[in-house]
PDB file of C-alpha atoms in Angstrom:
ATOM      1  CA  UNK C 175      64.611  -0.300  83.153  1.00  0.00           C
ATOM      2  CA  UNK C 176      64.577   3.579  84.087  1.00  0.00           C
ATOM      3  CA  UNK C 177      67.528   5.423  85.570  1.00  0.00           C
ATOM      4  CA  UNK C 178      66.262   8.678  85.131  1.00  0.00           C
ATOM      5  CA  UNK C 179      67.785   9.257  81.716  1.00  0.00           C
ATOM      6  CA  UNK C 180      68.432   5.983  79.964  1.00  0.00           C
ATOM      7  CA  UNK C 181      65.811   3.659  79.364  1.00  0.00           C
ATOM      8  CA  UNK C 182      65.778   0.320  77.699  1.00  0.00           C
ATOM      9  CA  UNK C 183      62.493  -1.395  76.926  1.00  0.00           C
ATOM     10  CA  UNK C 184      62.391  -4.771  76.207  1.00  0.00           C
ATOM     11  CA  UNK C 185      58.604  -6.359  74.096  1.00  0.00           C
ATOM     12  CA  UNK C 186      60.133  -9.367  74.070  1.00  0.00           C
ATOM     13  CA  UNK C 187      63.176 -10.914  74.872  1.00  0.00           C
ATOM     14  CA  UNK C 188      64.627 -14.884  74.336  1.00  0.00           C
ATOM     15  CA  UNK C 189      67.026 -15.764  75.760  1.00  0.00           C
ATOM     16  CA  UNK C 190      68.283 -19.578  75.288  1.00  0.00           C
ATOM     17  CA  UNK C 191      71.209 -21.220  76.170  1.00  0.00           C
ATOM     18  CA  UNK C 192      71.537 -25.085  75.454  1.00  0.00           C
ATOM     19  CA  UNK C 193      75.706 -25.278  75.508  1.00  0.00           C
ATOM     20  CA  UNK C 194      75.350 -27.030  79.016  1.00  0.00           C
ATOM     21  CA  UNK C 195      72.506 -29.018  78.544  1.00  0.00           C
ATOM     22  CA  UNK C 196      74.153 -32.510  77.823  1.00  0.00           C
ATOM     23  CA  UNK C 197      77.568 -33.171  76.394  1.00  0.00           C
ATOM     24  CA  UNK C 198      76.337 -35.107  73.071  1.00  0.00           C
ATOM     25  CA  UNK C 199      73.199 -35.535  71.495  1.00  0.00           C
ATOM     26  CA  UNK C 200      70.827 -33.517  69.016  1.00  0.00           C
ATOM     27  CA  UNK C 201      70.703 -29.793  70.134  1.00  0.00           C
ATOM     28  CA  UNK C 202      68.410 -27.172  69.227  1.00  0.00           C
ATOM     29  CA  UNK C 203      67.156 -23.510  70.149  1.00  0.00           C
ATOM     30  CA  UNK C 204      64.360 -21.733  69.154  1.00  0.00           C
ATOM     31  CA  UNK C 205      64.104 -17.767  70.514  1.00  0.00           C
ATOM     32  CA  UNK C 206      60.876 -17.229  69.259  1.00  0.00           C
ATOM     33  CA  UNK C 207      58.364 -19.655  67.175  1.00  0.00           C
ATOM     34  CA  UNK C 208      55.822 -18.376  65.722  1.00  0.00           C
ATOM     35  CA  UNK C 209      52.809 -20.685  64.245  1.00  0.00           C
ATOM     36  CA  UNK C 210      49.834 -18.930  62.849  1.00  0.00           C
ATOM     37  CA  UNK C 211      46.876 -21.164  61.334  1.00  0.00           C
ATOM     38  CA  UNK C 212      43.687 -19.544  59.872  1.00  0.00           C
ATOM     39  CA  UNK C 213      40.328 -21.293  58.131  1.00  0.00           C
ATOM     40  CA  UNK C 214      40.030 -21.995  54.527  1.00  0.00           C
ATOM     41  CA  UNK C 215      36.096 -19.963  54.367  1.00  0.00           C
ATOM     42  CA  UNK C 216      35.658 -16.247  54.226  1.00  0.00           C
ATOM     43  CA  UNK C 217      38.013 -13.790  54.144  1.00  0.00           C
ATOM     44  CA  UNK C 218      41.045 -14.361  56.117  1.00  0.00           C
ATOM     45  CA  UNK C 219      44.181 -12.254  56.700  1.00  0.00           C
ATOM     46  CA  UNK C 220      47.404 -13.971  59.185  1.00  0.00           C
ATOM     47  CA  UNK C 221      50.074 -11.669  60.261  1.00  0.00           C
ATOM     48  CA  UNK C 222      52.882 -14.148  61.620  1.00  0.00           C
ATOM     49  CA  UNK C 223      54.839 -10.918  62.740  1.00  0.00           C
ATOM     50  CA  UNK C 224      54.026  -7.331  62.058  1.00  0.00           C
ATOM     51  CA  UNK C 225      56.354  -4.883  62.845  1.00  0.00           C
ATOM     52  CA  UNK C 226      55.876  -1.332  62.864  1.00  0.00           C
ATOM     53  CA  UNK C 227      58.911   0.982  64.596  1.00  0.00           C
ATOM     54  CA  UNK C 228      58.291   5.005  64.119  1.00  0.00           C
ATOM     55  CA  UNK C 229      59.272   8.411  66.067  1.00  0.00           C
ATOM     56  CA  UNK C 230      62.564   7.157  66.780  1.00  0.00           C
ATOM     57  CA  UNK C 231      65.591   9.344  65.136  1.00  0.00           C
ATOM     58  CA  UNK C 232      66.955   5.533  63.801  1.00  0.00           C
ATOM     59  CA  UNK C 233      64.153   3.228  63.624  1.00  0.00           C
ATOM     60  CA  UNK C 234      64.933  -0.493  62.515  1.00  0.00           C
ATOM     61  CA  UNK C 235      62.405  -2.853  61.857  1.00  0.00           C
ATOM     62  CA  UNK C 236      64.795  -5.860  62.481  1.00  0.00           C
ATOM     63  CA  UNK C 237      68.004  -6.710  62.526  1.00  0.00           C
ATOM     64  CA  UNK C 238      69.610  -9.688  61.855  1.00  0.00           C
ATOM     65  CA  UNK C 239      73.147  -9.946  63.598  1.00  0.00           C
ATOM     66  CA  UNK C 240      74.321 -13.293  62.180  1.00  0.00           C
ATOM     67  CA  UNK C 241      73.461 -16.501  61.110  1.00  0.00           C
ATOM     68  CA  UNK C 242      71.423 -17.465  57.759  1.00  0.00           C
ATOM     69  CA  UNK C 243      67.867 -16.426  56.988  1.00  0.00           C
ATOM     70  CA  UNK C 244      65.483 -18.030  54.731  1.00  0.00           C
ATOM     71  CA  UNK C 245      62.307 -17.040  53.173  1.00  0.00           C
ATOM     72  CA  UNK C 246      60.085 -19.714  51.965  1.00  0.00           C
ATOM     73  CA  UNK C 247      62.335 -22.259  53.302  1.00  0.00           C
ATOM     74  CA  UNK C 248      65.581 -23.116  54.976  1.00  0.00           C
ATOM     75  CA  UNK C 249      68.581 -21.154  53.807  1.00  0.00           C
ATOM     76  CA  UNK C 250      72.289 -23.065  52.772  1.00  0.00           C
ATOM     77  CA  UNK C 251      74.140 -22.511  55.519  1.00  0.00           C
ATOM     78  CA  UNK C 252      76.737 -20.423  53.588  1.00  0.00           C
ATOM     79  CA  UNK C 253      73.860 -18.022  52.255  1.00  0.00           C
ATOM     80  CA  UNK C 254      73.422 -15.166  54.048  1.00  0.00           C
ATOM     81  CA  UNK C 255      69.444 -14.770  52.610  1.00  0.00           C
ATOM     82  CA  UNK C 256      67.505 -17.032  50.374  1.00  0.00           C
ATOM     83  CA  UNK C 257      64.351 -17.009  48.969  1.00  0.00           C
ATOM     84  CA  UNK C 258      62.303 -20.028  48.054  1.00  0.00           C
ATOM     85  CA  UNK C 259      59.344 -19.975  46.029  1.00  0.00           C
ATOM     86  CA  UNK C 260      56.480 -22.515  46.031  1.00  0.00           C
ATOM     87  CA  UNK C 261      56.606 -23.109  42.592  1.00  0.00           C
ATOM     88  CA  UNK C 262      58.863 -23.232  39.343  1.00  0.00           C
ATOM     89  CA  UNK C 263      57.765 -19.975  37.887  1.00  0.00           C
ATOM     90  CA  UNK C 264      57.499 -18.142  40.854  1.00  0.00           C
ATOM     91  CA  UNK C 265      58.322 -14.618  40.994  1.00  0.00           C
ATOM     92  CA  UNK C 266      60.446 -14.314  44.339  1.00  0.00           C
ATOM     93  CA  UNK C 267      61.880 -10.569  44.597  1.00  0.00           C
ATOM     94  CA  UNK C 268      59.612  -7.501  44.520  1.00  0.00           C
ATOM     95  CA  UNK C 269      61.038  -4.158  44.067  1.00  0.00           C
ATOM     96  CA  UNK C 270      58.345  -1.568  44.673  1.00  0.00           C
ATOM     97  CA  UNK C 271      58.826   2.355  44.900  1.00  0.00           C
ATOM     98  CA  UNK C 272      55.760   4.647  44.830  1.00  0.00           C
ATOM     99  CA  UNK C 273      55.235   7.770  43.076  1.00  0.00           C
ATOM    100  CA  UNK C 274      54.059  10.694  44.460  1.00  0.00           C
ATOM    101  CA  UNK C 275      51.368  12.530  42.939  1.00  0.00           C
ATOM    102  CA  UNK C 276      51.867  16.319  41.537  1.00  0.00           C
ATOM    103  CA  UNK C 277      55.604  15.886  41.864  1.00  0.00           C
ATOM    104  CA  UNK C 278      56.449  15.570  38.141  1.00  0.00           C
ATOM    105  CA  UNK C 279      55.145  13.753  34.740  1.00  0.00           C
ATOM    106  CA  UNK C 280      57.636  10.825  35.327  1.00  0.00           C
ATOM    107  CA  UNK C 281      58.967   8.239  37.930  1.00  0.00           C
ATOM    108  CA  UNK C 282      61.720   6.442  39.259  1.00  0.00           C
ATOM    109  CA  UNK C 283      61.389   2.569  39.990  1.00  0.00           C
ATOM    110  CA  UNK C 284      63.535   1.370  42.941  1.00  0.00           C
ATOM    111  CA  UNK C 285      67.407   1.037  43.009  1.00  0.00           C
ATOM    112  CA  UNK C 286      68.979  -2.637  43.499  1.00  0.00           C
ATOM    113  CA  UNK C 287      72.633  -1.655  44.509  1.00  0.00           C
ATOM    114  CA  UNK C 288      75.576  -3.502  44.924  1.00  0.00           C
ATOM    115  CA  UNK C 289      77.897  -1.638  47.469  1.00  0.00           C
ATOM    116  CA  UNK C 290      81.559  -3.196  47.713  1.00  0.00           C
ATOM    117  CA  UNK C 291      82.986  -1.464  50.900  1.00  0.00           C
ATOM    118  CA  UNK C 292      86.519  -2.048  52.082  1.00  0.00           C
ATOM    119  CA  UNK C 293      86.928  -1.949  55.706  1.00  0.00           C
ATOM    120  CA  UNK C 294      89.395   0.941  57.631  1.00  0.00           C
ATOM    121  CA  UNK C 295      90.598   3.386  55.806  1.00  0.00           C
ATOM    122  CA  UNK C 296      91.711   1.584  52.825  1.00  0.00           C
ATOM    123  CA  UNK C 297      90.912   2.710  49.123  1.00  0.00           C
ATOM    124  CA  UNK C 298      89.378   1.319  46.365  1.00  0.00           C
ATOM    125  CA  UNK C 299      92.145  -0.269  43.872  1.00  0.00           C
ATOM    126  CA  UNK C 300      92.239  -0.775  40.263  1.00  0.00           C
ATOM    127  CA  UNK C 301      90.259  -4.579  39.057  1.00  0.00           C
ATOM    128  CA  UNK C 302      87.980  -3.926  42.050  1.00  0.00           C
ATOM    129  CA  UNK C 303      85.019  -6.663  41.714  1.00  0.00           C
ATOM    130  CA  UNK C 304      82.153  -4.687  42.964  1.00  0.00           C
ATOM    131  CA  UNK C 305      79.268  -7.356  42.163  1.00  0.00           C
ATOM    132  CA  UNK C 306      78.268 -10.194  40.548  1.00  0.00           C
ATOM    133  CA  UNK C 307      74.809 -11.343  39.106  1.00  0.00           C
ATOM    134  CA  UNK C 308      75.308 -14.736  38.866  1.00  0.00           C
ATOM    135  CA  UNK C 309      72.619 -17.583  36.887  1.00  0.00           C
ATOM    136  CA  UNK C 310      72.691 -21.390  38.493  1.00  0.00           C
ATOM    137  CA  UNK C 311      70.910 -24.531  36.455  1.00  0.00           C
ATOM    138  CA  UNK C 312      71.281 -28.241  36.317  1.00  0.00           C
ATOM    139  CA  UNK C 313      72.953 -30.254  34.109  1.00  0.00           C
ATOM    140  CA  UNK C 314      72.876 -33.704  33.745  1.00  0.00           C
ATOM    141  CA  UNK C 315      75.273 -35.122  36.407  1.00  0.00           C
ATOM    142  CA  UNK C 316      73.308 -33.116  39.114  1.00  0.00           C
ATOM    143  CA  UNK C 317      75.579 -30.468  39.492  1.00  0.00           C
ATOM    144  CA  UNK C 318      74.306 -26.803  40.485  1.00  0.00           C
ATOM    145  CA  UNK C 319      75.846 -25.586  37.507  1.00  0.00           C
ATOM    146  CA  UNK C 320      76.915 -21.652  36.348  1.00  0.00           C
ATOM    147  CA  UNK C 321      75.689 -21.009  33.249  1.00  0.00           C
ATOM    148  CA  UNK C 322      76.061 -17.143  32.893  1.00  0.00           C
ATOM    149  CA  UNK C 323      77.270 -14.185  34.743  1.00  0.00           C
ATOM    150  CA  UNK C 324      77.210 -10.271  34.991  1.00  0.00           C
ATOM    151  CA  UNK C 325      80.247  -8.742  36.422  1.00  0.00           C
ATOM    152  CA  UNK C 326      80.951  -4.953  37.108  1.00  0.00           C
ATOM    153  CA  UNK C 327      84.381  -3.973  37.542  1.00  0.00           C
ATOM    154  CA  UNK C 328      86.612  -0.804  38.606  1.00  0.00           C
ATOM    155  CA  UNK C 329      88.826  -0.068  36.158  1.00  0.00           C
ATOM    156  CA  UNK C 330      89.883   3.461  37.340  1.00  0.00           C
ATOM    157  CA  UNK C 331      89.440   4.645  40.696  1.00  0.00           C
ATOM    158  CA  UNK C 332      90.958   8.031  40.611  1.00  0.00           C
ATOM    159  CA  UNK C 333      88.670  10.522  41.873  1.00  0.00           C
ATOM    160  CA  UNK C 334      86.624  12.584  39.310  1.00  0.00           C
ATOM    161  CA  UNK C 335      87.984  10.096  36.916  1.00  0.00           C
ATOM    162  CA  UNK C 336      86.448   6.887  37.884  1.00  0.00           C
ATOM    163  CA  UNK C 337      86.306   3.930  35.025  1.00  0.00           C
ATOM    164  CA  UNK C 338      83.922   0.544  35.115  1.00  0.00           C
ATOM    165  CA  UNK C 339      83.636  -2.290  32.952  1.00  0.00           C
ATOM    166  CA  UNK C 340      80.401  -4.705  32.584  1.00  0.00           C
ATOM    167  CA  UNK C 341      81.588  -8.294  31.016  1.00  0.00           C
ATOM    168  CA  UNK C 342      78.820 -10.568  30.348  1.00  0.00           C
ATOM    169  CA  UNK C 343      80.258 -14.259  30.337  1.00  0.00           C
ATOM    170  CA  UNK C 344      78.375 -17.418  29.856  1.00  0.00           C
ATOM    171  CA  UNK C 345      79.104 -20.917  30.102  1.00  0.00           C
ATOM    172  CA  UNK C 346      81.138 -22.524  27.220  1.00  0.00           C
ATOM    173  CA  UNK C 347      81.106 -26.237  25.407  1.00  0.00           C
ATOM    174  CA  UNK C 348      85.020 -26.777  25.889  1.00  0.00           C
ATOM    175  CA  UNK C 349      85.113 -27.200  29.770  1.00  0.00           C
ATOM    176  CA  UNK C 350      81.730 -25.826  30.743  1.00  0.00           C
ATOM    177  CA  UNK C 351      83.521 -22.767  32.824  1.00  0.00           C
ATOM    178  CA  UNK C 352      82.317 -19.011  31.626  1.00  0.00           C
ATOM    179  CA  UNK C 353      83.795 -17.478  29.393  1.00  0.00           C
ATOM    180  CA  UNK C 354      83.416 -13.309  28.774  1.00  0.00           C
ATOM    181  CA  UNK C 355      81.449 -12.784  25.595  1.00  0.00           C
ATOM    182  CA  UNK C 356      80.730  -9.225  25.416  1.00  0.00           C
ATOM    183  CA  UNK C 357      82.280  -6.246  27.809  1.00  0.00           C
ATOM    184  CA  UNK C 358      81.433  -2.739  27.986  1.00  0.00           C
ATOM    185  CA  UNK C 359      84.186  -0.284  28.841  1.00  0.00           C
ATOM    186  CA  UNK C 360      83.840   3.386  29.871  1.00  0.00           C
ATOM    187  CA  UNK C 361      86.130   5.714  28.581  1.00  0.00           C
ATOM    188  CA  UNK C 362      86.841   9.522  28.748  1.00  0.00           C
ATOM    189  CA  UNK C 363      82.848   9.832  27.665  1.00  0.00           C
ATOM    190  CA  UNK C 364      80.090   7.527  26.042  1.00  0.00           C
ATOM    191  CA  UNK C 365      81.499   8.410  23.077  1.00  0.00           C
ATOM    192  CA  UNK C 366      84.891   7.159  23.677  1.00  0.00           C
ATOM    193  CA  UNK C 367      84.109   3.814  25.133  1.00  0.00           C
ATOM    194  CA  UNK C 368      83.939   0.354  23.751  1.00  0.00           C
ATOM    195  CA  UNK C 369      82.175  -2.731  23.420  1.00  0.00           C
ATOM    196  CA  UNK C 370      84.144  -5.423  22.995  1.00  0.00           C
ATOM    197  CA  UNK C 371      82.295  -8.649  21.834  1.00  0.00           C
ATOM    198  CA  UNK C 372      84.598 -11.618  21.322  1.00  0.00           C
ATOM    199  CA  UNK C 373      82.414 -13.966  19.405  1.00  0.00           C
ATOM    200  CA  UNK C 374      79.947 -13.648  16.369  1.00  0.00           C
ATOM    201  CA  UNK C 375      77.730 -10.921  15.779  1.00  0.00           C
ATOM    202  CA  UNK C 376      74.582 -11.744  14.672  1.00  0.00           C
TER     203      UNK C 376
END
């Protein structure tokens, strides 16, 4: 559509509705579905989407306003993103930055940041979780157990004066729950903070 000074251009656009198609039954919608199948001989290359947004002040490649999204498979319905690979050893994250020639002798690999925002005007308090790094096995009654964790925490949020803690906790013989093994506290400077390790140092 063009009024004369907004426009709004549509590629594509699905639109599905299936809350009044019957009252009980199996339901499902699919916006877009996209099925790509090459040959096995030669060189082949299949692109099930590629998306390329530019000259825009705000360009977005996608957005994805709710539900789950999966990557090599279907998500868990209370993941936000998950990433399946096809294997046991597969490698399923790649963070890539690229250098840029001439600009100096070193370079900086990519940043993987946790950001914990509070919402309004509220401030950050004191024992602020900001992220976890959390690692899931099996054990032998086919639970999805936790086995070990890395935690950052705010331990002073005055401003010019921030403090964090890292604890490192793993999982523990007497009830199988984590327990924090080794912490790292900032003080006034490196020099003034601690590590506190509460078992054996070997």
């Amino acid at each position: 559509t063009n009024n004369g000074t907004t426009q709004n251009l549509l590629g594509i656009r699905a639109d599905v509705n299936v809350t009044g198609n019957h009252a009980s039954g199996t339901k499902t919608g699919t916006g877009i579905l996209v099925d790509v199948d090459g040959i096995t001989t030669g060189t082949t290359t299949g692109f099930g989407l590629d998306v390329d947004v530019d000259g825009f002040d705000t360009n977005y490649a996608a957005v994805f306003r709710s539900g789950s999204v999966g990557v090599g498979g279907l998500p868990d319905t209370s993941t936000l993103l998950e990433i399946t690979t096809p294997d046991s050893a597969g490698e399923a994250l790649f963070l890539t930055s690229t250098h840029t020639p001439g600009v100096g002798s070193n370079t900086t690999g990519p940043v993987l940041r946790f950001n914990a925002k509070r919402d309004g005007s509220q401030v950050g308090a004191v024992n602020d979780d900001l992220g976890l790094i959390q690692f899931h096995g099996m054990s032998t009654a086919s639970n999805n157990h936790l086995f070990g964790q890395i935690k950052t925490r705010a331990t002073a949020v005055g401003s010019a004066s921030e403090t964090g803690s890292m604890q490192f906790a793993v999982s523990t013989s007497t009830s199988g729950g984590l327990e924090t093994v080794m912490s790292i506290n900032g003080g006034v400077a490196a020099a003034s903070s601690t590590v506190g390790i509460a078992g054996n140092l070997q």
